[in-house]
């Protein structure tokens, strides 16, 4: 498990699960007004809060989130809209969460500057720490619960009337790569888990929709650092997977590597290690691992919100070398067949640069949805030219 945060008591999670059992999903446990020190963010008010949510197994947990509100009145029609930004955390350490970074890591601002751009447009931005208290990277059901419960908790904040936000504020959802796991699951779970949370649209990109496709593209490649970290993250949420570790894997699981953040994990991919270095042979084909992959596969349940799926594609230029496009197009086809309005937008680049080439498109898409411009009904695939 990740080493607990030692220098900020706000991130101290309740020791006894019974302290959470009597609370409702989204009930606020604690909150604070914090000062943001991140470079690259415009003037804003930062509200941080801990709330009750559920893990992947329906058990109560505490989770955290941050709400950033521009430090000026909202002059648009209706209450201030909110972008729910499931930022890519892709980390194992407790100090790697967006909420911790906002107040303790001044140079950890987003690239591209999505949050800053949305704030500059007057929107509030809600950033959930969707890996949960165990930093269970890649655990999709857990992440979806936390995203949805962060919206419930935001609506209960005592300071909400002073932000220009209320229960009628339009909501839009977005996430890329590891954040797309959280955003995709939030969109898919919303109709049943949180029917009162209504998104005007969801922009989800570079999504690892089917984890069973990733061993071919990430295991033993430059993406291996993130692949192995995601494997350990899943094992935190599904502890039965830990029985697959060999002695070397058990040692790694308890080493300082268990607290690494995304940049270090990504850089470790240069070693191009395979997961089999840390496990018993054939682990990826074992029934237990296959079952966890299947449980965390997106698809099969239709979101009610309109969705834009986007992916670095060879049809545009280069293509995503880590996240197979076939997984994303299969997800599109499944959701479309069940009635979800989906536009699929191939973009130029590979996995990392795809976040940059898609940036103007995502900003435009979310801005249109928050302005009340509806997404065209039905399903289509096309190069992005507008709303």
Tab-separated table of C-alpha atoms in Angstrom:
chain	number	residue	atom	x	y	z
A	1	UNK	CA	0.000	0.000	0.000
A	2	UNK	CA	1.151	3.587	-0.532
A	3	UNK	CA	2.946	5.334	2.300
A	4	UNK	CA	0.424	7.675	3.998
A	5	UNK	CA	0.835	11.426	3.598
A	6	UNK	CA	2.813	12.665	6.615
A	7	UNK	CA	2.944	16.427	6.123
A	8	UNK	CA	-0.719	17.335	5.654
A	9	UNK	CA	-3.379	16.034	8.077
A	10	UNK	CA	-6.134	16.805	5.591
A	11	UNK	CA	-5.211	13.577	3.780
A	12	UNK	CA	-5.497	11.354	6.868
A	13	UNK	CA	-8.111	8.743	6.036
A	14	UNK	CA	-10.421	7.280	8.709
A	15	UNK	CA	-8.842	4.197	10.301
A	16	UNK	CA	-12.098	2.398	11.019
A	17	UNK	CA	-14.397	1.570	8.059
A	18	UNK	CA	-17.306	1.708	10.516
A	19	UNK	CA	-16.813	5.479	10.607
A	20	UNK	CA	-17.972	5.514	6.977
A	21	UNK	CA	-20.641	2.831	6.991
A	22	UNK	CA	-23.386	5.125	8.294
A	23	UNK	CA	-22.674	7.895	5.792
A	24	UNK	CA	-24.291	8.407	2.393
A	25	UNK	CA	-22.301	8.251	-0.836
A	26	UNK	CA	-20.938	11.730	-1.455
A	27	UNK	CA	-21.343	12.843	2.160
A	28	UNK	CA	-18.630	15.358	3.067
A	29	UNK	CA	-16.288	14.205	5.837
A	30	UNK	CA	-14.108	17.320	5.947
A	31	UNK	CA	-13.388	20.318	3.773
A	32	UNK	CA	-11.069	23.295	3.667
A	33	UNK	CA	-10.374	26.412	1.690
A	34	UNK	CA	-6.766	26.071	0.550
A	35	UNK	CA	-4.300	28.325	-1.178
A	36	UNK	CA	-3.132	27.021	-4.531
A	37	UNK	CA	0.551	27.467	-5.228
A	38	UNK	CA	0.674	25.773	-8.611
A	39	UNK	CA	2.430	27.745	-11.292
A	40	UNK	CA	0.390	28.246	-14.458
A	41	UNK	CA	-3.078	28.503	-12.883
A	42	UNK	CA	-4.964	31.822	-12.928
A	43	UNK	CA	-6.348	33.397	-9.777
A	44	UNK	CA	-8.898	31.073	-8.250
A	45	UNK	CA	-10.405	29.795	-5.054
A	46	UNK	CA	-9.464	26.235	-4.131
A	47	UNK	CA	-11.850	24.116	-2.093
A	48	UNK	CA	-10.675	20.656	-1.038
A	49	UNK	CA	-12.878	18.021	0.526
A	50	UNK	CA	-12.920	14.420	1.684
A	51	UNK	CA	-16.094	12.409	1.154
A	52	UNK	CA	-17.577	8.951	1.403
A	53	UNK	CA	-17.536	6.738	-1.686
A	54	UNK	CA	-17.460	3.024	-2.565
A	55	UNK	CA	-14.602	0.860	-3.749
A	56	UNK	CA	-14.932	-1.636	-6.602
A	57	UNK	CA	-16.596	-4.136	-4.269
A	58	UNK	CA	-19.242	-1.785	-2.866
A	59	UNK	CA	-17.414	-1.271	0.419
A	60	UNK	CA	-17.246	2.228	1.980
A	61	UNK	CA	-14.072	4.259	1.496
A	62	UNK	CA	-13.038	7.888	1.887
A	63	UNK	CA	-11.803	9.824	-1.140
A	64	UNK	CA	-10.674	13.385	-1.838
A	65	UNK	CA	-11.212	15.994	-4.543
A	66	UNK	CA	-10.444	19.626	-5.336
A	67	UNK	CA	-12.776	22.268	-6.707
A	68	UNK	CA	-11.176	25.263	-8.399
A	69	UNK	CA	-13.372	28.312	-8.945
A	70	UNK	CA	-12.271	31.448	-10.841
A	71	UNK	CA	-11.844	34.369	-8.492
A	72	UNK	CA	-14.394	36.484	-10.337
A	73	UNK	CA	-18.179	36.381	-10.730
A	74	UNK	CA	-19.777	34.181	-13.382
A	75	UNK	CA	-21.466	36.463	-15.919
A	76	UNK	CA	-22.910	33.807	-18.211
A	77	UNK	CA	-26.507	32.582	-18.237
A	78	UNK	CA	-27.586	30.403	-15.333
A	79	UNK	CA	-25.283	29.138	-12.591
A	80	UNK	CA	-21.566	28.631	-13.163
A	81	UNK	CA	-20.886	25.432	-15.178
A	82	UNK	CA	-18.447	22.809	-13.893
A	83	UNK	CA	-15.944	20.698	-15.802
A	84	UNK	CA	-15.267	17.398	-14.041
A	85	UNK	CA	-11.660	16.758	-14.987
A	86	UNK	CA	-10.581	13.172	-14.315
A	87	UNK	CA	-6.928	14.089	-14.716
A	88	UNK	CA	-4.483	11.302	-15.526
A	89	UNK	CA	-2.838	10.397	-12.214
A	90	UNK	CA	-1.057	7.219	-13.427
A	91	UNK	CA	0.780	6.920	-10.117
A	92	UNK	CA	1.212	4.709	-7.066
A	93	UNK	CA	2.208	7.237	-4.365
A	94	UNK	CA	-0.197	9.098	-2.078
A	95	UNK	CA	1.582	12.405	-2.726
A	96	UNK	CA	0.947	12.062	-6.472
A	97	UNK	CA	-2.729	13.013	-6.348
A	98	UNK	CA	-3.895	16.254	-7.961
A	99	UNK	CA	-5.223	17.553	-4.626
A	100	UNK	CA	-1.867	17.088	-2.896
A	101	UNK	CA	0.030	18.542	-5.853
A	102	UNK	CA	-2.170	21.634	-6.007
A	103	UNK	CA	-0.933	22.813	-2.598
A	104	UNK	CA	2.456	21.126	-2.256
A	105	UNK	CA	4.016	20.835	-5.739
A	106	UNK	CA	4.124	24.233	-7.435
A	107	UNK	CA	5.493	23.004	-10.760
A	108	UNK	CA	3.155	20.060	-11.313
A	109	UNK	CA	0.674	21.934	-13.495
A	110	UNK	CA	-0.977	20.152	-16.398
A	111	UNK	CA	0.536	19.968	-19.852
A	112	UNK	CA	-1.390	20.893	-21.959
A	113	UNK	CA	-2.920	23.476	-19.596
A	114	UNK	CA	-6.480	22.151	-19.638
A	115	UNK	CA	-7.542	23.220	-16.137
A	116	UNK	CA	-6.106	26.720	-16.589
A	117	UNK	CA	-7.914	27.123	-19.915
A	118	UNK	CA	-11.260	26.092	-18.464
A	119	UNK	CA	-10.804	28.419	-15.472
A	120	UNK	CA	-9.889	31.271	-17.794
A	121	UNK	CA	-13.220	30.716	-19.569
A	122	UNK	CA	-15.019	31.187	-16.263
A	123	UNK	CA	-15.867	27.530	-15.660
A	124	UNK	CA	-15.219	25.835	-12.354
A	125	UNK	CA	-13.115	22.672	-12.493
A	126	UNK	CA	-13.670	19.692	-10.207
A	127	UNK	CA	-10.649	17.362	-10.000
A	128	UNK	CA	-11.333	14.065	-8.181
A	129	UNK	CA	-8.469	11.971	-6.816
A	130	UNK	CA	-9.971	8.963	-8.548
A	131	UNK	CA	-7.374	6.346	-7.597
A	132	UNK	CA	-8.711	6.375	-4.039
A	133	UNK	CA	-6.885	5.923	-0.728
A	134	UNK	CA	-5.004	2.845	-1.962
A	135	UNK	CA	-3.836	4.615	-5.149
A	136	UNK	CA	-5.362	1.760	-7.135
A	137	UNK	CA	-4.181	2.849	-10.574
A	138	UNK	CA	-6.312	1.388	-13.430
A	139	UNK	CA	-9.154	0.139	-11.194
A	140	UNK	CA	-12.000	1.468	-13.334
A	141	UNK	CA	-15.084	0.729	-11.229
A	142	UNK	CA	-13.472	2.318	-8.171
A	143	UNK	CA	-12.500	5.392	-10.195
A	144	UNK	CA	-15.991	5.786	-11.644
A	145	UNK	CA	-17.541	5.677	-8.166
A	146	UNK	CA	-15.150	8.324	-6.868
A	147	UNK	CA	-15.764	10.674	-9.806
A	148	UNK	CA	-19.530	10.485	-9.369
A	149	UNK	CA	-19.402	10.823	-5.595
A	150	UNK	CA	-17.102	13.842	-5.925
A	151	UNK	CA	-19.925	15.614	-7.774
A	152	UNK	CA	-22.377	14.651	-5.030
A	153	UNK	CA	-19.959	15.953	-2.404
A	154	UNK	CA	-19.302	19.196	-4.311
A	155	UNK	CA	-23.023	19.921	-4.277
A	156	UNK	CA	-23.031	19.592	-0.467
A	157	UNK	CA	-20.155	21.992	0.227
A	158	UNK	CA	-21.127	24.746	2.682
A	159	UNK	CA	-19.234	27.269	0.555
A	160	UNK	CA	-21.083	26.370	-2.663
A	161	UNK	CA	-23.461	29.388	-2.676
A	162	UNK	CA	-20.448	31.700	-2.828
A	163	UNK	CA	-19.016	29.987	-5.922
A	164	UNK	CA	-21.855	30.649	-8.342
A	165	UNK	CA	-22.413	26.876	-8.594
A	166	UNK	CA	-25.633	25.162	-7.645
A	167	UNK	CA	-27.470	21.908	-8.368
A	168	UNK	CA	-28.573	23.250	-11.751
A	169	UNK	CA	-25.024	23.973	-12.935
A	170	UNK	CA	-24.257	22.203	-16.187
A	171	UNK	CA	-21.657	19.467	-15.830
A	172	UNK	CA	-19.261	18.131	-18.432
A	173	UNK	CA	-16.828	15.250	-17.987
A	174	UNK	CA	-13.408	14.599	-19.449
A	175	UNK	CA	-10.347	12.404	-19.045
A	176	UNK	CA	-7.380	11.232	-21.093
A	177	UNK	CA	-5.365	8.004	-20.816
A	178	UNK	CA	-5.453	6.915	-17.152
A	179	UNK	CA	-7.991	9.677	-16.598
A	180	UNK	CA	-10.088	8.243	-19.422
A	181	UNK	CA	-10.496	5.062	-17.385
A	182	UNK	CA	-12.110	7.139	-14.639
A	183	UNK	CA	-14.172	9.299	-17.009
A	184	UNK	CA	-15.337	6.324	-19.068
A	185	UNK	CA	-16.445	4.386	-16.010
A	186	UNK	CA	-18.143	7.453	-14.520
A	187	UNK	CA	-20.127	7.923	-17.749
A	188	UNK	CA	-21.022	4.231	-17.869
A	189	UNK	CA	-21.966	3.885	-14.181
A	190	UNK	CA	-23.855	7.191	-13.866
A	191	UNK	CA	-27.345	6.020	-14.914
A	192	UNK	CA	-27.463	3.409	-12.140
A	193	UNK	CA	-24.961	4.588	-9.515
A	194	UNK	CA	-25.729	8.332	-9.587
A	195	UNK	CA	-28.832	9.028	-11.707
A	196	UNK	CA	-29.115	12.541	-10.276
A	197	UNK	CA	-25.713	13.488	-11.745
A	198	UNK	CA	-26.450	14.631	-15.283
A	199	UNK	CA	-23.563	15.334	-17.660
A	200	UNK	CA	-24.104	17.510	-20.738
A	201	UNK	CA	-21.322	15.628	-22.504
A	202	UNK	CA	-18.165	13.596	-21.969
A	203	UNK	CA	-14.889	13.886	-23.891
A	204	UNK	CA	-12.872	10.714	-23.316
A	205	UNK	CA	-9.549	10.151	-25.075
A	206	UNK	CA	-6.768	7.586	-25.321
A	207	UNK	CA	-8.920	5.257	-23.247
A	208	UNK	CA	-7.592	1.817	-22.259
A	209	UNK	CA	-11.092	0.411	-22.721
A	210	UNK	CA	-9.973	-3.233	-22.760
A	211	UNK	CA	-7.054	-4.043	-20.459
A	212	UNK	CA	-6.571	-7.450	-22.089
A	213	UNK	CA	-5.233	-5.710	-25.221
A	214	UNK	CA	-2.421	-3.903	-23.401
A	215	UNK	CA	0.089	-6.740	-22.816
A	216	UNK	CA	0.832	-6.851	-26.550
A	217	UNK	CA	1.541	-3.128	-26.761
A	218	UNK	CA	2.937	-2.199	-23.326
A	219	UNK	CA	4.473	-5.258	-21.655
A	220	UNK	CA	8.216	-5.219	-22.311
A	221	UNK	CA	8.053	-1.949	-24.288
A	222	UNK	CA	8.749	1.682	-23.428
A	223	UNK	CA	5.299	1.691	-21.864
A	224	UNK	CA	6.242	-1.084	-19.455
A	225	UNK	CA	6.749	1.219	-16.468
A	226	UNK	CA	3.140	2.344	-16.590
A	227	UNK	CA	1.917	-1.165	-17.440
A	228	UNK	CA	3.634	-2.711	-14.413
A	229	UNK	CA	2.471	0.160	-12.182
A	230	UNK	CA	-1.116	-0.354	-13.354
A	231	UNK	CA	-0.770	-4.066	-12.582
A	232	UNK	CA	0.292	-3.272	-9.020
A	233	UNK	CA	-2.492	-0.670	-8.785
A	234	UNK	CA	-5.092	-3.264	-9.727
A	235	UNK	CA	-3.633	-5.682	-7.185
A	236	UNK	CA	-4.248	-3.082	-4.462
A	237	UNK	CA	-7.959	-3.171	-5.290
A	238	UNK	CA	-8.013	-6.923	-5.990
A	239	UNK	CA	-5.553	-8.324	-3.405
A	240	UNK	CA	-5.986	-11.899	-4.671
A	241	UNK	CA	-3.708	-10.908	-7.550
A	242	UNK	CA	-0.819	-10.552	-5.088
A	243	UNK	CA	-0.591	-14.349	-4.900
A	244	UNK	CA	0.827	-14.214	-8.440
A	245	UNK	CA	3.948	-12.314	-7.333
A	246	UNK	CA	7.262	-14.138	-7.053
A	247	UNK	CA	9.860	-13.201	-4.435
A	248	UNK	CA	11.236	-10.404	-6.613
A	249	UNK	CA	7.722	-9.033	-7.125
A	250	UNK	CA	6.990	-9.156	-3.386
A	251	UNK	CA	10.166	-7.195	-2.759
A	252	UNK	CA	9.275	-4.603	-5.398
A	253	UNK	CA	5.759	-4.242	-3.986
A	254	UNK	CA	7.241	-3.184	-0.636
A	255	UNK	CA	10.075	-1.054	-2.023
A	256	UNK	CA	10.103	2.734	-2.534
A	257	UNK	CA	8.755	2.035	-6.033
A	258	UNK	CA	5.301	1.706	-4.446
A	259	UNK	CA	5.255	5.489	-3.938
A	260	UNK	CA	6.429	6.633	-7.376
A	261	UNK	CA	4.556	9.232	-9.408
A	262	UNK	CA	3.776	9.179	-13.121
A	263	UNK	CA	6.958	10.801	-14.450
A	264	UNK	CA	9.248	8.339	-12.691
A	265	UNK	CA	7.071	5.389	-13.647
A	266	UNK	CA	7.020	6.502	-17.255
A	267	UNK	CA	10.797	6.964	-17.268
A	268	UNK	CA	11.263	3.461	-15.840
A	269	UNK	CA	9.853	2.107	-19.089
A	270	UNK	CA	13.286	2.580	-20.628
A	271	UNK	CA	14.234	-0.701	-18.914
A	272	UNK	CA	11.463	-2.414	-20.948
A	273	UNK	CA	10.798	-4.971	-18.234
A	274	UNK	CA	8.053	-7.553	-18.564
A	275	UNK	CA	5.494	-8.207	-15.850
A	276	UNK	CA	6.680	-11.821	-15.846
A	277	UNK	CA	9.895	-10.625	-14.184
A	278	UNK	CA	7.847	-10.081	-11.018
A	279	UNK	CA	5.288	-12.881	-11.266
A	280	UNK	CA	4.967	-16.576	-11.874
A	281	UNK	CA	4.947	-17.670	-15.549
A	282	UNK	CA	1.743	-17.320	-17.527
A	283	UNK	CA	0.194	-14.842	-15.112
A	284	UNK	CA	-1.528	-12.768	-17.800
A	285	UNK	CA	-3.424	-15.817	-19.027
A	286	UNK	CA	-4.431	-17.027	-15.568
A	287	UNK	CA	-8.163	-17.134	-14.773
A	288	UNK	CA	-7.803	-14.699	-11.862
A	289	UNK	CA	-6.063	-12.028	-13.913
A	290	UNK	CA	-8.415	-12.509	-16.850
A	291	UNK	CA	-11.393	-12.099	-14.532
A	292	UNK	CA	-10.087	-8.768	-13.182
A	293	UNK	CA	-9.385	-7.531	-16.720
A	294	UNK	CA	-12.901	-8.495	-17.788
A	295	UNK	CA	-14.486	-6.804	-14.755
A	296	UNK	CA	-12.670	-3.564	-15.592
A	297	UNK	CA	-13.441	-3.629	-19.322
A	298	UNK	CA	-15.517	-0.684	-20.518
A	299	UNK	CA	-18.578	-1.479	-22.615
A	300	UNK	CA	-21.731	-3.469	-22.133
A	301	UNK	CA	-23.586	-0.661	-20.311
A	302	UNK	CA	-24.622	2.453	-22.262
A	303	UNK	CA	-23.934	5.946	-20.914
A	304	UNK	CA	-26.862	8.343	-21.016
A	305	UNK	CA	-24.613	11.331	-21.643
A	306	UNK	CA	-23.469	12.124	-25.196
A	307	UNK	CA	-19.842	11.076	-25.643
A	308	UNK	CA	-16.920	12.111	-27.788
A	309	UNK	CA	-14.282	9.402	-27.994
A	310	UNK	CA	-10.972	10.521	-29.463
A	311	UNK	CA	-7.786	8.624	-30.152
A	312	UNK	CA	-4.378	9.165	-31.710
A	313	UNK	CA	-4.911	7.228	-34.919
A	314	UNK	CA	-2.896	6.108	-37.920
A	315	UNK	CA	-5.880	7.265	-39.974
A	316	UNK	CA	-4.834	10.818	-39.036
A	317	UNK	CA	-1.058	10.492	-38.464
A	318	UNK	CA	1.161	8.035	-36.561
A	319	UNK	CA	-1.257	6.348	-34.138
A	320	UNK	CA	-1.265	5.356	-30.464
A	321	UNK	CA	1.523	2.867	-29.831
A	322	UNK	CA	0.289	1.892	-26.350
A	323	UNK	CA	-3.520	1.956	-26.470
A	324	UNK	CA	-4.836	-0.081	-29.429
A	325	UNK	CA	-7.395	1.820	-31.459
A	326	UNK	CA	-9.379	-1.376	-31.875
A	327	UNK	CA	-10.343	-1.271	-28.199
A	328	UNK	CA	-11.700	2.260	-28.553
A	329	UNK	CA	-13.639	1.567	-31.758
A	330	UNK	CA	-15.126	-1.575	-30.205
A	331	UNK	CA	-16.248	0.520	-27.247
A	332	UNK	CA	-17.788	3.022	-29.650
A	333	UNK	CA	-19.634	0.269	-31.495
A	334	UNK	CA	-20.974	-1.264	-28.271
A	335	UNK	CA	-22.197	2.029	-26.854
A	336	UNK	CA	-23.707	3.048	-30.199
A	337	UNK	CA	-25.557	-0.263	-30.528
A	338	UNK	CA	-27.167	0.389	-27.148
A	339	UNK	CA	-28.323	3.888	-28.051
A	340	UNK	CA	-25.605	6.245	-26.751
A	341	UNK	CA	-24.843	9.256	-28.960
A	342	UNK	CA	-21.140	8.922	-29.803
A	343	UNK	CA	-18.854	10.882	-32.091
A	344	UNK	CA	-15.471	9.270	-32.714
A	345	UNK	CA	-12.652	11.648	-33.624
A	346	UNK	CA	-9.275	10.253	-34.770
A	347	UNK	CA	-6.466	12.730	-34.085
A	348	UNK	CA	-2.848	12.941	-35.169
A	349	UNK	CA	0.037	11.805	-32.969
A	350	UNK	CA	0.971	8.944	-30.699
A	351	UNK	CA	-0.217	8.420	-27.142
A	352	UNK	CA	1.585	11.330	-25.460
A	353	UNK	CA	1.300	13.867	-28.280
A	354	UNK	CA	-2.347	12.919	-28.804
A	355	UNK	CA	-3.147	14.873	-25.638
A	356	UNK	CA	-1.762	18.000	-27.342
A	357	UNK	CA	-3.240	17.565	-30.815
A	358	UNK	CA	-6.685	16.922	-29.328
A	359	UNK	CA	-6.516	19.815	-26.858
A	360	UNK	CA	-8.286	22.544	-28.915
A	361	UNK	CA	-10.960	20.046	-29.960
A	362	UNK	CA	-11.670	18.966	-26.384
A	363	UNK	CA	-11.875	22.563	-25.142
A	364	UNK	CA	-14.313	23.419	-27.940
A	365	UNK	CA	-16.419	20.299	-27.380
A	366	UNK	CA	-16.770	20.851	-23.625
A	367	UNK	CA	-17.383	24.589	-24.017
A	368	UNK	CA	-20.210	23.898	-26.465
A	369	UNK	CA	-21.842	21.345	-24.182
A	370	UNK	CA	-21.591	23.683	-21.184
A	371	UNK	CA	-23.096	26.486	-23.280
A	372	UNK	CA	-26.147	24.309	-23.889
A	373	UNK	CA	-25.333	23.418	-27.498
A	374	UNK	CA	-26.424	19.790	-27.892
A	375	UNK	CA	-24.278	17.126	-29.485
A	376	UNK	CA	-25.737	15.916	-32.758
A	377	UNK	CA	-27.690	12.692	-32.160
A	378	UNK	CA	-26.557	9.323	-33.420
A	379	UNK	CA	-23.108	7.892	-34.022
A	380	UNK	CA	-20.489	8.990	-36.503
A	381	UNK	CA	-16.760	8.971	-37.101
A	382	UNK	CA	-15.142	12.006	-38.607
A	383	UNK	CA	-12.299	14.442	-38.412
A	384	UNK	CA	-13.197	17.203	-35.965
A	385	UNK	CA	-14.459	20.403	-37.588
A	386	UNK	CA	-16.705	21.906	-34.928
A	387	UNK	CA	-19.576	21.160	-32.557
